mmCIF file of the C-alpha atoms, coordinates in Angstrom:
data_MODEL
# 
_entry.id   MODEL 
# 
loop_
_atom_site.group_PDB 
_atom_site.id 
_atom_site.type_symbol 
_atom_site.label_atom_id 
_atom_site.label_alt_id 
_atom_site.label_comp_id 
_atom_site.label_asym_id 
_atom_site.label_entity_id 
_atom_site.label_seq_id 
_atom_site.pdbx_PDB_ins_code 
_atom_site.Cartn_x 
_atom_site.Cartn_y 
_atom_site.Cartn_z 
_atom_site.occupancy 
_atom_site.B_iso_or_equiv 
_atom_site.pdbx_formal_charge 
_atom_site.auth_seq_id 
_atom_site.auth_comp_id 
_atom_site.auth_asym_id 
_atom_site.auth_atom_id 
_atom_site.pdbx_PDB_model_num 
ATOM 1  C CA . UNK A 1 1  ? 96.577  112.865 101.836 1.00 0.00 ? 1  UNK A CA 1 
ATOM 2  C CA . UNK A 1 2  ? 98.902  113.171 98.857  1.00 0.00 ? 2  UNK A CA 1 
ATOM 3  C CA . UNK A 1 3  ? 101.622 115.811 98.816  1.00 0.00 ? 3  UNK A CA 1 
ATOM 4  C CA . UNK A 1 4  ? 99.888  117.748 96.027  1.00 0.00 ? 4  UNK A CA 1 
ATOM 5  C CA . UNK A 1 5  ? 96.671  117.880 98.070  1.00 0.00 ? 5  UNK A CA 1 
ATOM 6  C CA . UNK A 1 6  ? 98.607  119.025 101.139 1.00 0.00 ? 6  UNK A CA 1 
ATOM 7  C CA . UNK A 1 7  ? 100.334 121.787 99.233  1.00 0.00 ? 7  UNK A CA 1 
ATOM 8  C CA . UNK A 1 8  ? 97.015  122.891 97.782  1.00 0.00 ? 8  UNK A CA 1 
ATOM 9  C CA . UNK A 1 9  ? 95.615  123.300 101.276 1.00 0.00 ? 9  UNK A CA 1 
ATOM 10 C CA . UNK A 1 10 ? 98.701  124.511 103.119 1.00 0.00 ? 10 UNK A CA 1 
ATOM 11 C CA . UNK A 1 11 ? 98.048  127.397 105.451 1.00 0.00 ? 11 UNK A CA 1 
ATOM 12 C CA . UNK A 1 12 ? 99.818  130.636 104.638 1.00 0.00 ? 12 UNK A CA 1 
ATOM 13 C CA . UNK A 1 13 ? 101.164 131.043 108.156 1.00 0.00 ? 13 UNK A CA 1 
ATOM 14 C CA . UNK A 1 14 ? 102.672 127.521 108.024 1.00 0.00 ? 14 UNK A CA 1 
ATOM 15 C CA . UNK A 1 15 ? 104.453 128.243 104.754 1.00 0.00 ? 15 UNK A CA 1 
ATOM 16 C CA . UNK A 1 16 ? 105.623 131.626 106.020 1.00 0.00 ? 16 UNK A CA 1 
ATOM 17 C CA . UNK A 1 17 ? 107.077 129.996 109.117 1.00 0.00 ? 17 UNK A CA 1 
ATOM 18 C CA . UNK A 1 18 ? 108.938 127.413 107.002 1.00 0.00 ? 18 UNK A CA 1 
ATOM 19 C CA . UNK A 1 19 ? 110.305 130.127 104.718 1.00 0.00 ? 19 UNK A CA 1 
ATOM 20 C CA . UNK A 1 20 ? 111.007 132.501 107.617 1.00 0.00 ? 20 UNK A CA 1 
ATOM 21 C CA . UNK A 1 21 ? 109.071 135.358 106.033 1.00 0.00 ? 21 UNK A CA 1 
ATOM 22 C CA . UNK A 1 22 ? 105.888 137.243 106.918 1.00 0.00 ? 22 UNK A CA 1 
ATOM 23 C CA . UNK A 1 23 ? 102.506 135.828 105.895 1.00 0.00 ? 23 UNK A CA 1 
ATOM 24 C CA . UNK A 1 24 ? 101.616 139.126 104.228 1.00 0.00 ? 24 UNK A CA 1 
ATOM 25 C CA . UNK A 1 25 ? 104.564 138.739 101.841 1.00 0.00 ? 25 UNK A CA 1 
ATOM 26 C CA . UNK A 1 26 ? 103.129 135.438 100.610 1.00 0.00 ? 26 UNK A CA 1 
ATOM 27 C CA . UNK A 1 27 ? 99.637  136.880 100.293 1.00 0.00 ? 27 UNK A CA 1 
ATOM 28 C CA . UNK A 1 28 ? 100.978 139.841 98.309  1.00 0.00 ? 28 UNK A CA 1 
ATOM 29 C CA . UNK A 1 29 ? 102.983 137.542 96.020  1.00 0.00 ? 29 UNK A CA 1 
ATOM 30 C CA . UNK A 1 30 ? 100.022 135.259 95.338  1.00 0.00 ? 30 UNK A CA 1 
ATOM 31 C CA . UNK A 1 31 ? 97.425  137.957 94.758  1.00 0.00 ? 31 UNK A CA 1 
ATOM 32 C CA . UNK A 1 32 ? 96.383  137.968 91.126  1.00 0.00 ? 32 UNK A CA 1 
ATOM 33 C CA . UNK A 1 33 ? 97.440  134.351 90.572  1.00 0.00 ? 33 UNK A CA 1 
ATOM 34 C CA . UNK A 1 34 ? 95.397  131.182 90.204  1.00 0.00 ? 34 UNK A CA 1 
ATOM 35 C CA . UNK A 1 35 ? 95.853  130.359 93.898  1.00 0.00 ? 35 UNK A CA 1 
ATOM 36 C CA . UNK A 1 36 ? 92.889  130.951 96.173  1.00 0.00 ? 36 UNK A CA 1 
ATOM 37 C CA . UNK A 1 37 ? 93.750  132.715 99.414  1.00 0.00 ? 37 UNK A CA 1 
ATOM 38 C CA . UNK A 1 38 ? 91.188  132.736 102.189 1.00 0.00 ? 38 UNK A CA 1 
ATOM 39 C CA . UNK A 1 39 ? 91.426  134.873 105.294 1.00 0.00 ? 39 UNK A CA 1 
ATOM 40 C CA . UNK A 1 40 ? 90.231  134.006 108.770 1.00 0.00 ? 40 UNK A CA 1 
ATOM 41 C CA . UNK A 1 41 ? 88.157  137.165 109.029 1.00 0.00 ? 41 UNK A CA 1 
# 
């Protein structure tokens, strides 16, 4: 898998852990952008 494909499918909780922030902060920042966010529920 290429890096661009990995980044396109990176899980929010993985990114949040790397950045040491809460997942909800990422979700809030990305809402209204071109990025598709899916929830587990």
